[in-house]
Amino acid sequence: MHRASSDLSPTREQSFPPIMALAGVRVIELAGLAPAPFCGMILADFGAKVIRVDRTRAGTSLDTQARGKRSVAINLKTAEGVALLKKLCVQSDVVLEPYRRGVMEKLGLGPQELLKENPGLIYARLTGYGQSGSYASAAGHDINYLAMSGLLSRLGRSGEKPYAPLNLIADFAGGGLSCALGIVLALLERTKSGRGQVIDASMVEGAAYVGSFAWKSRSIGMWDRPRGENMLDSGAPFYDTYETADGKYVAVGAIEPQFYAQLLQGLDLDPGSLPPQMKVTDWPELRRIFSQRFASKTQEDWSRVFDGTDACVTPVLSFEQVSSHPHNRERASFLTDAEGEESPRPAPVLSRTPAEPSLASDPAIGEHTVEVLNEFGFRSEDIEHMISHGVVGSDAVRAKL
Ligand SMILES: CCCCCCCCCCCC[C@H](C)C(=O)SCCNC(=O)CCNC(=O)[C@H](O)C(C)(C)COP(=O)(O)OP(=O)(O)OC[C@H]1O[C@@H](n2cnc3c(N)ncnc32)[C@H](O)[C@@H]1OP(=O)(O)O
């Protein structure tokens, strides 16, 4: 069994040069839509060896978060394919599966079967509704999970219907990222117990958990007013976006009185001539005044006014602008891959063992089938047999490159 426990031991002496935090951890990621690929990419960015299991007839991959992964194509509609996947799983540290409840059990690859053969296995199940409850088998997407978490009811502007902010909250924050946390926690715990476990990552619960502040700050009256009329949900004029003279936007987050005072100063507004900051009934009037002011200069002008102050005013950067902004440039917050595409660099930054994301092109489906099966100890003639019988697919062209 491939074990990485020593790599995660807090008492282990740091070797030099530093290795990434998840080096030595082997992950089998069954190809999914968006949350599981993100989870797999996080693990790969921080050093895990992530093998994505694709369908043999998938054509092109929809995984846009494949950085640092390798691809093996297996036909799970064949008994040999299922047996092969089982072998890969029992020789790995983590299995990440994104299917509807019961799919893995139907294949004979449920946690019971796999943990019996590899008691140290961490079996992560990333679904919308979790492994139990009456919705567990239902299809769904981010917007449904967000709705079921209670959070969606709080998102949106006053007088408008609820609005889902891309698929960020359930798929990624409550889904992929939370699942990655679960996996890392289970790996850490395994260093003490030597045992694996099953992770039931429900995106409804993950999203709700991410929203704990909204839940728990009800007790201090933060959400007493209808949607879109509270301080942080676009109700307050000092916590909103404003259009600038060039059709761009700035974001304003001047909550505390001392920061609010700097906002007024930058806008050249006399506090004495304005309603008090926290007088909710006057928020529409304040918003009108701020809107007028912000519309009088370009985004860049406002950056010149507010940069270096504590007014909490920042440009709303487009994807095109973001990497060249001085702050982001100075920290190298965005990276460019082999294809010239920009994307965010892994976060957070670890001081001794930071992530080293791969800059190579994303894997083609089946690009690493032969390489990986060799690594798992399969003989060349067996691999040839599996290819010719349609049990696995191999992208020989890409594999040779
Ligand atoms: C024109 C359309 C273009 C589409 C472009 C799409 C571009 C990407 C867009 C990303 C959008 C992201 C959106 C917003 C999201 O929210 S993604 C989150 C979706 N939800 C989840 O992931 C929750 C957990 N998963 C699920 O609930 C379900 O998988 C699902 C997403 C509803 C999809 O359901 P469905 O397609 O019926 O699949 P499942 O029931 O999971 O069963 C999977 C079947 O596939 C099979 N399979 C798996 N791997 C292999 C393989 N290697 N070889 C052969 N077969 C394979 C499984 O055995 C299973 O088969 P069976 O049990 O049905 O017979």
XYZ file of C-alpha atoms in Angstrom, residues 16-396:
381
model
C 16.121 19.957 2.153
C 15.153 21.059 -0.458
C 11.622 21.425 0.926
C 9.017 19.108 -0.462
C 5.432 20.109 -0.984
C 3.007 19.521 1.865
C 1.152 16.660 0.180
C 4.140 15.021 -1.501
C 3.836 11.251 -1.465
C 0.026 11.253 -1.276
C -1.559 9.315 -4.106
C -5.093 10.301 -5.125
C -7.531 8.608 -7.488
C -10.020 11.203 -8.692
C -13.020 9.927 -10.598
C -13.804 12.512 -13.261
C -16.656 14.842 -12.337
C -18.064 18.189 -13.364
C -16.664 21.057 -11.305
C -16.381 20.577 -7.513
C -14.388 17.326 -7.491
C -11.974 18.538 -10.193
C -11.312 21.627 -8.054
C -10.700 19.443 -5.009
C -8.275 17.305 -7.026
C -6.490 20.386 -8.336
C -5.941 21.724 -4.822
C -4.401 18.415 -3.784
C -2.210 18.357 -6.918
C -1.116 21.975 -6.454
C 0.121 21.121 -2.963
C 2.078 18.106 -4.127
C -0.239 15.075 -4.243
C -0.002 12.733 -7.224
C -3.509 12.967 -8.629
C -4.672 10.436 -11.189
C -7.942 11.365 -12.867
C -9.988 8.404 -14.058
C -11.800 9.311 -17.263
C -14.315 7.492 -19.398
C -12.800 5.783 -22.427
C -15.305 7.344 -24.811
C -15.379 10.812 -23.381
C -13.777 12.553 -26.385
C -12.485 15.767 -24.910
C -12.246 16.429 -21.221
C -14.493 19.021 -19.588
C -12.080 19.252 -16.671
C -10.741 22.788 -16.762
C -9.138 22.269 -13.357
C -6.788 19.502 -14.365
C -3.566 21.276 -13.448
C -0.879 18.822 -12.407
C -3.067 15.734 -12.843
C -2.509 12.664 -14.977
C -5.308 10.928 -16.870
C -6.118 7.253 -17.083
C -9.120 6.217 -19.185
C -10.980 3.175 -17.860
C -14.219 1.679 -19.111
C -16.191 1.015 -15.943
C -18.892 -0.713 -17.919
C -16.569 -3.724 -18.148
C -15.837 -6.103 -15.260
C -12.099 -5.842 -16.010
C -12.321 -2.044 -15.857
C -13.950 -2.208 -12.440
C -11.343 -4.697 -11.215
C -8.595 -2.447 -12.511
C -9.982 0.625 -10.760
C -10.224 -1.381 -7.561
C -6.531 -2.230 -7.814
C -5.641 1.417 -8.314
C -7.788 2.485 -5.352
C -6.431 -0.044 -2.903
C -2.895 1.045 -3.713
C -3.692 4.702 -3.115
C -4.179 7.040 -0.174
C -7.315 8.820 -1.316
C -10.270 8.076 -3.576
C -12.367 11.055 -4.597
C -15.726 10.205 -6.122
C -18.335 12.668 -7.411
C -21.190 10.397 -8.425
C -24.766 10.172 -7.354
C -25.300 8.102 -4.210
C -25.087 4.368 -4.887
C -23.132 4.480 -8.164
C -19.905 3.221 -6.578
C -21.744 0.528 -4.601
C -23.392 -0.699 -7.823
C -19.916 -1.131 -9.274
C -18.785 -3.055 -6.190
C -16.432 -0.187 -5.328
C -18.202 1.169 -2.267
C -16.230 2.155 0.824
C -16.884 -1.147 2.569
C -15.233 -3.132 -0.217
C -12.282 -0.789 -0.657
C -11.571 -0.136 3.019
C -11.618 -3.864 3.656
C -8.666 -4.209 1.281
C -6.993 -0.962 2.255
C -7.914 0.071 5.815
C -5.811 3.212 5.444
C -7.809 4.482 2.481
C -9.477 7.872 2.688
C -12.670 7.613 0.705
C -14.051 11.055 -0.136
C -17.582 11.313 -1.477
C -18.418 14.732 -2.850
C -22.109 15.115 -3.612
C -24.805 17.749 -3.506
C -27.047 16.321 -0.830
C -24.779 13.864 0.998
C -25.083 10.111 1.390
C -28.379 10.088 3.296
C -31.654 11.987 3.426
C -34.525 11.992 0.971
C -32.736 14.123 -1.634
C -29.548 12.014 -1.582
C -30.160 10.421 -4.969
C -31.499 13.481 -6.761
C -29.660 15.301 -9.538
C -28.756 18.898 -8.833
C -26.272 21.703 -9.319
C -24.730 24.506 -7.325
C -27.834 26.685 -7.403
C -29.957 23.887 -5.917
C -27.486 23.141 -3.143
C -27.132 26.841 -2.350
C -30.905 27.129 -2.221
C -31.125 24.177 0.163
C -28.448 25.680 2.432
C -30.623 28.703 3.226
C -27.967 31.085 1.911
C -29.490 31.756 -1.480
C -32.547 33.298 0.170
C -30.234 36.020 1.534
C -28.394 36.816 -1.716
C -29.599 39.490 -4.103
C -30.500 43.142 -4.267
C -33.516 44.716 -2.663
C -36.748 44.054 -4.564
C -35.093 41.460 -6.780
C -35.250 37.681 -6.723
C -32.456 35.640 -5.105
C -29.279 35.595 -7.137
C -26.521 32.929 -7.128
C -23.001 34.396 -7.369
C -21.653 32.172 -10.161
C -21.271 28.633 -8.813
C -18.755 29.751 -6.229
C -20.415 28.985 -2.940
C -21.747 25.422 -3.127
C -19.587 23.894 -5.868
C -16.299 25.390 -4.825
C -16.261 26.853 -1.294
C -18.752 24.425 0.249
C -17.878 21.575 -2.119
C -14.376 21.211 -3.573
C -12.542 23.235 -0.944
C -14.395 21.749 2.037
C -13.800 18.275 0.693
C -10.090 19.029 0.326
C -10.088 20.130 3.969
C -11.786 16.866 4.937
C -9.162 14.886 3.046
C -6.274 16.758 4.661
C -7.850 16.301 8.119
C -8.273 12.592 7.480
C -4.658 12.300 6.274
C -3.491 14.066 9.421
C -5.597 11.842 11.659
C -4.278 8.764 9.855
C -0.771 9.603 11.009
C -2.024 8.838 14.563
C -4.508 6.006 14.050
C -3.105 4.435 10.900
C -6.703 4.183 9.704
C -8.590 5.680 6.797
C -12.189 6.850 6.842
C -15.120 7.878 4.689
C -15.775 11.554 4.034
C -19.387 12.460 3.331
C -19.032 15.946 1.797
C -22.446 17.419 1.090
C -22.407 20.700 -0.800
C -25.595 21.815 0.956
C -23.897 21.407 4.320
C -20.563 22.743 3.069
C -22.260 25.883 1.741
C -24.250 26.334 4.951
C -21.059 25.914 6.993
C -19.240 28.499 4.890
C -22.233 30.713 5.688
C -21.879 30.266 9.457
C -21.237 33.974 9.910
C -24.545 34.837 8.273
C -26.308 32.262 10.410
C -24.733 33.169 13.686
C -24.674 36.954 13.244
C -28.464 36.996 13.135
C -28.199 37.201 16.900
C -26.653 40.674 16.643
C -29.349 41.867 14.232
C -27.200 41.869 11.094
C -29.916 40.378 8.932
C -33.090 41.794 10.473
C -34.122 43.619 7.318
C -35.300 42.053 4.039
C -32.809 40.737 1.459
C -30.655 43.486 -0.039
C -31.401 45.996 2.732
C -28.799 45.008 5.308
C -25.285 46.264 5.800
C -23.386 43.563 3.899
C -25.933 42.529 1.256
C -25.822 45.772 -0.783
C -28.230 47.604 1.508
C -25.651 50.007 2.926
C -24.253 52.738 0.637
C -20.832 52.401 2.262
C -20.674 48.692 1.344
C -21.487 48.518 -2.352
C -20.115 48.999 -5.862
C -20.328 52.239 -7.836
C -20.017 52.963 -11.540
C -17.242 55.325 -12.561
C -17.063 57.844 -15.419
C -15.476 55.283 -17.778
C -18.178 52.641 -17.248
C -16.033 50.644 -14.830
C -16.697 50.080 -11.133
C -15.188 50.558 -7.712
C -15.932 48.557 -4.576
C -16.530 50.399 -1.315
C -16.276 48.655 2.044
C -15.948 51.557 4.494
C -17.710 50.134 7.540
C -15.851 51.438 10.573
C -16.342 55.163 11.358
C -12.644 56.010 10.955
C -12.571 54.383 7.509
C -15.910 55.908 6.568
C -14.471 59.335 7.415
C -11.664 58.696 4.922
C -14.195 57.680 2.284
C -16.021 60.994 2.700
C -12.719 62.838 2.584
C -11.730 61.127 -0.674
C -15.130 61.904 -2.159
C -14.708 65.501 -1.002
C -17.953 65.381 0.981
C -18.560 67.375 4.155
C -19.741 64.970 6.906
C -21.819 67.771 8.422
C -23.903 68.055 5.258
C -24.734 64.321 5.156
C -27.126 62.084 7.081
C -25.449 59.898 9.744
C -23.694 56.797 8.365
C -25.853 54.268 10.211
C -29.268 55.909 9.718
C -30.855 53.201 7.605
C -33.777 55.331 6.417
C -31.314 57.781 4.860
C -29.285 55.109 3.054
C -31.069 55.711 -0.296
C -30.160 59.415 -0.148
C -26.543 58.668 0.778
C -26.338 56.149 -2.055
C -27.594 58.781 -4.506
C -24.893 61.228 -3.381
C -22.116 58.611 -3.546
C -23.287 57.448 -6.981
C -23.094 60.981 -8.330
C -19.625 61.508 -6.931
C -18.212 58.218 -8.204
C -19.649 58.880 -11.668
C -17.549 62.043 -11.917
C -14.119 60.360 -12.265
C -12.688 57.275 -13.948
C -11.758 54.115 -12.096
C -8.094 55.011 -12.422
C -8.723 58.504 -11.039
C -10.385 56.984 -8.003
C -7.469 54.620 -7.480
C -5.202 57.650 -7.421
C -7.463 59.273 -4.822
C -7.869 56.269 -2.557
C -4.672 54.238 -2.927
C -2.615 54.646 0.208
C -5.654 55.560 2.364
C -7.801 53.433 4.681
C -11.042 54.378 2.922
C -11.488 50.743 1.812
C -12.073 51.647 -1.824
C -10.652 49.396 -4.535
C -11.143 49.076 -8.281
C -13.403 46.234 -9.415
C -10.755 44.607 -11.600
C -11.655 42.628 -14.691
C -9.911 39.313 -15.426
C -7.868 41.259 -17.996
C -6.742 43.870 -15.459
C -6.169 41.707 -12.451
C -2.647 40.330 -12.912
C -1.162 43.662 -13.928
C -2.481 45.530 -10.900
C 0.651 46.573 -8.974
C -0.348 44.779 -5.774
C -1.116 41.477 -7.496
C 1.970 41.829 -9.689
C 4.219 42.432 -6.688
C 2.943 39.240 -5.012
C 2.840 37.238 -8.285
C -0.716 36.279 -7.389
C -1.488 35.016 -10.884
C 0.469 32.595 -13.010
C 0.712 31.900 -16.713
C 0.736 28.296 -17.910
C 2.414 26.669 -20.906
C -0.498 27.696 -23.122
C -0.202 31.320 -22.062
C -3.370 31.173 -19.977
C -3.519 33.115 -16.742
C -5.031 31.723 -13.581
C -4.804 32.308 -9.832
C -1.823 30.821 -8.089
C -2.637 28.353 -5.289
C -3.521 29.887 -1.955
C -2.611 30.084 0.856
C 1.149 30.477 0.635
C 3.067 28.144 2.952
C 6.402 29.598 4.063
C 8.579 26.463 3.864
C 6.647 24.162 1.565
C 4.589 26.307 -0.793
C 2.521 24.835 -3.607
C 4.340 24.471 -6.891
C 1.570 24.292 -9.461
C 2.350 22.536 -12.697
C 2.632 24.854 -15.695
C 2.368 22.000 -18.215
C -0.653 21.529 -20.456
C -3.661 19.757 -19.015
C -3.718 16.008 -19.638
C -5.597 14.596 -22.594
C -7.980 11.772 -21.768
C -5.951 8.587 -21.372
C -2.646 10.368 -21.880
C -1.071 8.609 -18.917
C -2.858 5.270 -18.998
C 0.244 3.276 -19.894
C 2.582 5.249 -17.654
C 0.307 4.925 -14.623
C -0.467 1.252 -15.115
C 3.247 0.581 -15.413
C 3.766 2.465 -12.186
C 1.125 0.318 -10.457
C 3.005 -2.805 -11.523
C 1.009 -3.970 -14.556
C 2.997 -5.817 -17.206
C 3.195 -4.409 -20.742
C 1.370 -7.402 -22.244
C -1.520 -6.976 -19.774
C -1.765 -3.299 -20.607
C -1.779 -4.100 -24.344
C -4.537 -6.641 -23.738
C -6.646 -4.112 -21.837
C -6.199 -1.523 -24.589
C -7.127 -3.932 -27.367
C -10.197 -5.157 -25.424
C -11.490 -1.659 -24.721
C -10.982 -1.920 -20.964
C -8.734 1.135 -20.971
C -8.093 3.898 -23.461
C -4.713 5.369 -24.186
C -4.018 8.615 -25.965
C -0.854 7.306 -27.560
